[in-house]
Amino acid sequence: MTEKQTVNLTINGEEVEAPAGEMLIKVCHDRGLDVPFFCYHPGLVPEGNCRMCLVEVVKAPKPMPACTTPVTEGMEIETHSEPAKAARSDVLEFMLANHPLDCPICDKSGECMLQDNSYAHGNDASRMVDVKQLKPTKELGNGVRLWGNRCISCTRCVRFCSDIAGSGELTMVNRGDRSVVDAFPGYPLQNPLSGNVVDICPVGALISEDFLYQARVWYEKKTDSVCHECSRGCNVEIQTLHNEVKRIVARHNDSVNDYWICDHGRYTYDYVLGPERALEYRLDDSSGPADAPALLARKLKSLVDEHGADSLGVLASAFMSNETLYLLGSVLKELDVPVENIAACARADGKEETFKGGFKISADRNPNRRGVEAILGPSAFSSRAEGLLEKSKGPGLRGLVLVSDLPGQPLPAEWIEALNSADFGLVFLLENDSRIGEEVSLIPATAFSERDGSIINEDGRIQLVQAATQLPRGALRLDDLLQDVLVELGAREGRISQRGLFDEMAAIIPALKGARHAEVGKTGLSLDGGEE
């Protein structure tokens, strides 16, 4: 494969080498140069609508838009010359002529490109004396609202619906200063990726009803993590305030999800602190988070000592992180529980969807099926699960531990029946379930936003998950609980860090050997190809 042809050009007096045909704005941004823009987005085809990225090209009769101007041999560029700055200032004056001064109530305030560019490149006063044009405020569909007065006609949302989602619900209507984005009559915005138009809108024209007036972005804590709603493992940013998830937005990763996430992954988080969330510790009459490790270790050890290691069965889940699975396996190994007694459950498959721009929603609605298969074995979901359920119907299995952390999918009735009939039943419970008997022990499960660890997507890519919220009421994360149980059993001297736990796990599990926590954090790893 031959190397891509390059050209030599001059930017602000500096000699630069760049790939032939590369758009000038990308070449400038790659070198840290501040070329402002509105309509340009690296995940969309450039159209040069806003003209905010105008730069001076020597020998050109007028400033040129950097987003649609490819670099050529010998080109000379000035990004901050007086003609370039004057052109951008004029562009901003036109954009602000009809734009309302409603920043104090706009949800985009604090991350609005119009605010930033006006401050850095605009005039300090307006010459507008005419009455501003009024444009519609309406719901476009899928919880996305339009504030037409704020629209700057950049067409980012239109191009997204056309080129990425392939649905084409949005268009520009009217001309001149009356131009505004709108949905086609009778065709509301309803594609499964529609929330992305809110992310990419550079101003407050498109706002999510889910986030409307919920928080100011500068008060939020922002945590890089991974979506748990399918096995694609899209990279996301979880935004929280006062320990509540306020918003989930896409995080760029070329190898997984590009710049996008689906609406299911974006909006499915209400269960984290919802009214159905299970928060009760029930190991005996007075147990709580502080007592749980010692009580659990004692109950499991007593059961195994009295009835044998084969008397205990465990059902893990495809929502657990690799580290949690590894720690659970370590506890069972310390108790000599045979591997045939360890199975796993998963959410039912959905429909696979692939969109025009290449984005994919996986049919597998579980974030870590590959991790379970790597750590517990590929038969954990099938033959071992069937065998464990069958064994629970006989007298040999006296204790049953279930992990019920599948959002929106309660455990099947047969597993609840087996749990209720066991001498010792324990369930790590995410959402309350009235079918569980009073004699069954309960420990709150850890939700996706409360855990640190790693998961493996459907392509075998290992990715890091980071906790964005804390468990309520001082409850223990499942990883910490299991580490404390190992301490109580004499298998550990104390807890180790998440990084140390990952490296320990990767040194033992064949499928993860060679992976290191630091490398996963930087690039992600593939099970079959090392660093990507």
CSV table of N, CA and C in Angstrom, one decimal, residues 48-122:
chain,number,residue,atom,x,y,z
A,48,GLY,N,-20.2,24.4,3.8
A,48,GLY,CA,-19.8,25.8,3.7
A,48,GLY,C,-21.0,26.8,3.8
A,49,ASN,N,-22.0,26.4,4.7
A,49,ASN,CA,-23.2,27.3,4.8
A,49,ASN,C,-22.9,28.6,5.6
A,50,CYS,N,-22.2,28.4,6.7
A,50,CYS,CA,-22.2,29.5,7.6
A,50,CYS,C,-21.2,30.6,7.3
A,51,ARG,N,-20.1,30.2,6.6
A,51,ARG,CA,-19.0,31.1,6.2
A,51,ARG,C,-18.2,31.7,7.4
A,52,MET,N,-18.3,31.0,8.5
A,52,MET,CA,-17.6,31.5,9.7
A,52,MET,C,-16.1,31.1,9.6
A,53,CYS,N,-15.8,30.1,8.8
A,53,CYS,CA,-14.4,29.7,8.8
A,53,CYS,C,-13.6,30.4,7.7
A,54,LEU,N,-14.0,31.5,7.3
A,54,LEU,CA,-13.3,32.2,6.2
A,54,LEU,C,-11.8,32.5,6.6
A,55,VAL,N,-10.9,32.2,5.7
A,55,VAL,CA,-9.5,32.5,5.8
A,55,VAL,C,-9.0,33.2,4.6
A,56,GLU,N,-7.9,33.9,4.7
A,56,GLU,CA,-7.4,34.6,3.5
A,56,GLU,C,-6.4,33.7,2.8
A,57,VAL,N,-6.7,33.5,1.5
A,57,VAL,CA,-5.8,32.7,0.6
A,57,VAL,C,-5.1,33.6,-0.3
A,58,VAL,N,-3.8,33.7,-0.2
A,58,VAL,CA,-3.0,34.6,-1.0
A,58,VAL,C,-3.3,34.3,-2.5
A,59,LYS,N,-3.6,35.4,-3.2
A,59,LYS,CA,-3.9,35.4,-4.7
A,59,LYS,C,-5.4,35.1,-5.0
A,60,ALA,N,-6.1,34.7,-3.9
A,60,ALA,CA,-7.6,34.5,-4.1
A,60,ALA,C,-8.3,35.9,-4.0
A,61,PRO,N,-9.3,36.2,-4.8
A,61,PRO,CA,-9.9,37.5,-4.8
A,61,PRO,C,-10.7,37.9,-3.5
A,62,LYS,N,-11.0,36.9,-2.7
A,62,LYS,CA,-11.8,37.2,-1.5
A,62,LYS,C,-11.5,36.0,-0.5
A,63,PRO,N,-11.8,36.2,0.8
A,63,PRO,CA,-11.6,35.1,1.8
A,63,PRO,C,-12.4,33.8,1.4
A,64,MET,N,-11.8,32.7,1.7
A,64,MET,CA,-12.3,31.4,1.3
A,64,MET,C,-12.8,30.6,2.5
A,65,PRO,N,-13.8,29.8,2.4
A,65,PRO,CA,-14.3,29.0,3.5
A,65,PRO,C,-13.3,27.8,3.7
A,66,ALA,N,-12.7,27.7,4.9
A,66,ALA,CA,-11.7,26.6,5.1
A,66,ALA,C,-12.3,25.2,5.1
A,67,CYS,N,-13.6,25.1,5.4
A,67,CYS,CA,-14.2,23.7,5.5
A,67,CYS,C,-14.4,23.1,4.1
A,68,THR,N,-14.5,23.9,3.1
A,68,THR,CA,-14.7,23.3,1.7
A,68,THR,C,-13.6,23.6,0.8
A,69,THR,N,-12.4,24.1,1.3
A,69,THR,CA,-11.3,24.4,0.4
A,69,THR,C,-10.2,23.4,0.7
A,70,PRO,N,-9.9,22.5,-0.3
A,70,PRO,CA,-8.9,21.5,-0.1
A,70,PRO,C,-7.5,22.1,-0.3
A,71,VAL,N,-6.5,21.6,0.4
A,71,VAL,CA,-5.2,22.1,0.3
A,71,VAL,C,-4.6,21.7,-1.0
A,72,THR,N,-3.8,22.6,-1.5
A,72,THR,CA,-3.1,22.3,-2.8
A,72,THR,C,-1.6,22.8,-2.6
A,73,GLU,N,-0.8,22.3,-3.5
A,73,GLU,CA,0.7,22.6,-3.5
A,73,GLU,C,0.9,24.1,-3.6
A,74,GLY,N,1.7,24.6,-2.7
A,74,GLY,CA,2.1,26.0,-2.8
A,74,GLY,C,1.1,27.0,-2.2
A,75,MET,N,0.0,26.5,-1.7
A,75,MET,CA,-1.0,27.4,-1.2
A,75,MET,C,-0.4,28.2,0.0
A,76,GLU,N,-0.8,29.5,0.1
A,76,GLU,CA,-0.4,30.4,1.2
A,76,GLU,C,-1.7,30.9,1.9
A,77,ILE,N,-1.7,30.6,3.2
A,77,ILE,CA,-2.9,30.9,4.0
A,77,ILE,C,-2.6,31.8,5.2
A,78,GLU,N,-3.5,32.7,5.4
A,78,GLU,CA,-3.4,33.6,6.6
A,78,GLU,C,-4.8,33.4,7.4
A,79,THR,N,-4.7,32.8,8.6
A,79,THR,CA,-6.0,32.5,9.3
A,79,THR,C,-6.4,33.7,10.1
A,80,HIS,N,-5.5,34.6,10.5
A,80,HIS,CA,-5.9,35.7,11.4
A,80,HIS,C,-5.4,37.1,10.8
A,81,SER,N,-5.4,37.2,9.5
A,81,SER,CA,-5.2,38.5,8.9
A,81,SER,C,-6.4,39.4,9.0
A,82,GLU,N,-6.2,40.7,8.8
A,82,GLU,CA,-7.3,41.6,9.0
A,82,GLU,C,-8.4,41.3,8.1
A,83,PRO,N,-8.2,41.0,6.8
A,83,PRO,CA,-9.4,40.6,5.9
A,83,PRO,C,-10.2,39.4,6.4
A,84,ALA,N,-9.5,38.4,6.9
A,84,ALA,CA,-10.1,37.2,7.5
A,84,ALA,C,-10.9,37.6,8.7
A,85,LYS,N,-10.4,38.3,9.6
A,85,LYS,CA,-11.1,38.7,10.9
A,85,LYS,C,-12.3,39.6,10.6
A,86,ALA,N,-12.1,40.5,9.6
A,86,ALA,CA,-13.2,41.4,9.3
A,86,ALA,C,-14.4,40.6,8.7
A,87,ALA,N,-14.0,39.6,7.8
A,87,ALA,CA,-15.1,38.8,7.2
A,87,ALA,C,-15.8,38.0,8.2
A,88,ARG,N,-15.2,37.4,9.2
A,88,ARG,CA,-15.8,36.7,10.3
A,88,ARG,C,-16.7,37.6,11.1
A,89,SER,N,-16.2,38.7,11.4
A,89,SER,CA,-17.0,39.7,12.2
A,89,SER,C,-18.3,40.0,11.5
A,90,ASP,N,-18.2,40.2,10.1
A,90,ASP,CA,-19.4,40.6,9.4
A,90,ASP,C,-20.4,39.4,9.4
A,91,VAL,N,-19.9,38.1,9.2
A,91,VAL,CA,-20.7,37.0,9.3
A,91,VAL,C,-21.5,36.9,10.6
A,92,LEU,N,-20.8,37.1,11.7
A,92,LEU,CA,-21.4,37.1,13.0
A,92,LEU,C,-22.5,38.2,13.1
A,93,GLU,N,-22.2,39.3,12.6
A,93,GLU,CA,-23.2,40.4,12.7
A,93,GLU,C,-24.5,40.0,12.0
A,94,PHE,N,-24.4,39.3,10.8
A,94,PHE,CA,-25.6,38.9,10.2
A,94,PHE,C,-26.3,37.8,11.0
A,95,MET,N,-25.6,36.9,11.6
A,95,MET,CA,-26.2,35.8,12.4
A,95,MET,C,-26.9,36.3,13.6
A,96,LEU,N,-26.4,37.4,14.2
A,96,LEU,CA,-26.9,37.9,15.4
A,96,LEU,C,-28.0,38.9,15.2
A,97,ALA,N,-28.2,39.3,13.9
A,97,ALA,CA,-29.2,40.3,13.6
A,97,ALA,C,-30.6,39.9,14.2
A,98,ASN,N,-31.0,38.7,14.0
A,98,ASN,CA,-32.3,38.2,14.4
A,98,ASN,C,-32.2,37.2,15.6
A,99,HIS,N,-31.0,37.0,16.1
A,99,HIS,CA,-30.9,36.0,17.2
A,99,HIS,C,-31.4,36.7,18.5
A,100,PRO,N,-32.2,36.0,19.3
A,100,PRO,CA,-32.7,36.5,20.5
A,100,PRO,C,-31.6,36.5,21.6
A,101,LEU,N,-31.7,37.5,22.5
A,101,LEU,CA,-30.8,37.5,23.6
A,101,LEU,C,-31.4,36.8,24.8
A,102,ASP,N,-31.5,35.4,24.6
A,102,ASP,CA,-32.1,34.6,25.7
A,102,ASP,C,-31.1,33.6,26.3
A,103,CYS,N,-29.9,33.9,26.2
A,103,CYS,CA,-28.9,33.0,26.8
A,103,CYS,C,-29.2,32.7,28.3
A,104,PRO,N,-29.7,33.6,29.1
A,104,PRO,CA,-30.0,33.2,30.5
A,104,PRO,C,-31.0,32.0,30.7
A,105,ILE,N,-31.9,31.8,29.7
A,105,ILE,CA,-32.8,30.7,29.8
A,105,ILE,C,-32.6,29.6,28.8
A,106,CYS,N,-31.5,29.7,28.0
A,106,CYS,CA,-31.2,28.7,27.0
A,106,CYS,C,-30.4,27.5,27.5
A,107,ASP,N,-30.8,26.3,27.3
A,107,ASP,CA,-30.1,25.1,27.8
A,107,ASP,C,-28.7,25.0,27.1
A,108,LYS,N,-28.5,25.6,26.0
A,108,LYS,CA,-27.2,25.5,25.3
A,108,LYS,C,-26.2,26.4,25.9
A,109,SER,N,-26.6,27.3,26.8
A,109,SER,CA,-25.7,28.3,27.4
A,109,SER,C,-24.6,27.6,28.2
A,110,GLY,N,-23.4,28.0,27.9
A,110,GLY,CA,-22.2,27.4,28.5
A,110,GLY,C,-21.5,26.4,27.6
A,111,GLU,N,-22.2,26.0,26.5
A,111,GLU,CA,-21.5,25.2,25.5
A,111,GLU,C,-22.0,25.6,24.1
A,112,CYS,N,-22.4,26.8,24.0
A,112,CYS,CA,-22.9,27.4,22.7
A,112,CYS,C,-21.8,28.0,21.9
A,113,MET,N,-21.7,27.5,20.7
A,113,MET,CA,-20.6,28.0,19.8
A,113,MET,C,-20.8,29.4,19.4
A,114,LEU,N,-22.1,29.9,19.4
A,114,LEU,CA,-22.4,31.3,19.0
A,114,LEU,C,-21.9,32.2,20.1
A,115,GLN,N,-22.1,31.8,21.4
A,115,GLN,CA,-21.5,32.6,22.5
A,115,GLN,C,-20.0,32.7,22.4
A,116,ASP,N,-19.4,31.6,22.2
A,116,ASP,CA,-17.9,31.5,22.1
A,116,ASP,C,-17.4,32.3,21.0
A,117,ASN,N,-17.9,32.1,19.8
A,117,ASN,CA,-17.4,32.8,18.6
A,117,ASN,C,-17.7,34.3,18.6
A,118,SER,N,-18.9,34.7,19.2
A,118,SER,CA,-19.2,36.1,19.3
A,118,SER,C,-18.2,36.8,20.2
A,119,TYR,N,-17.8,36.1,21.3
A,119,TYR,CA,-16.9,36.7,22.2
A,119,TYR,C,-15.5,36.9,21.6
A,120,ALA,N,-15.1,35.8,20.9
A,120,ALA,CA,-13.7,35.8,20.3
A,120,ALA,C,-13.6,36.5,19.0
A,121,HIS,N,-14.6,36.6,18.2
A,121,HIS,CA,-14.5,37.1,16.8
A,121,HIS,C,-15.5,38.1,16.4
A,122,GLY,N,-16.5,38.4,17.3
A,122,GLY,CA,-17.5,39.4,16.9
A,122,GLY,C,-17.3,40.8,17.4
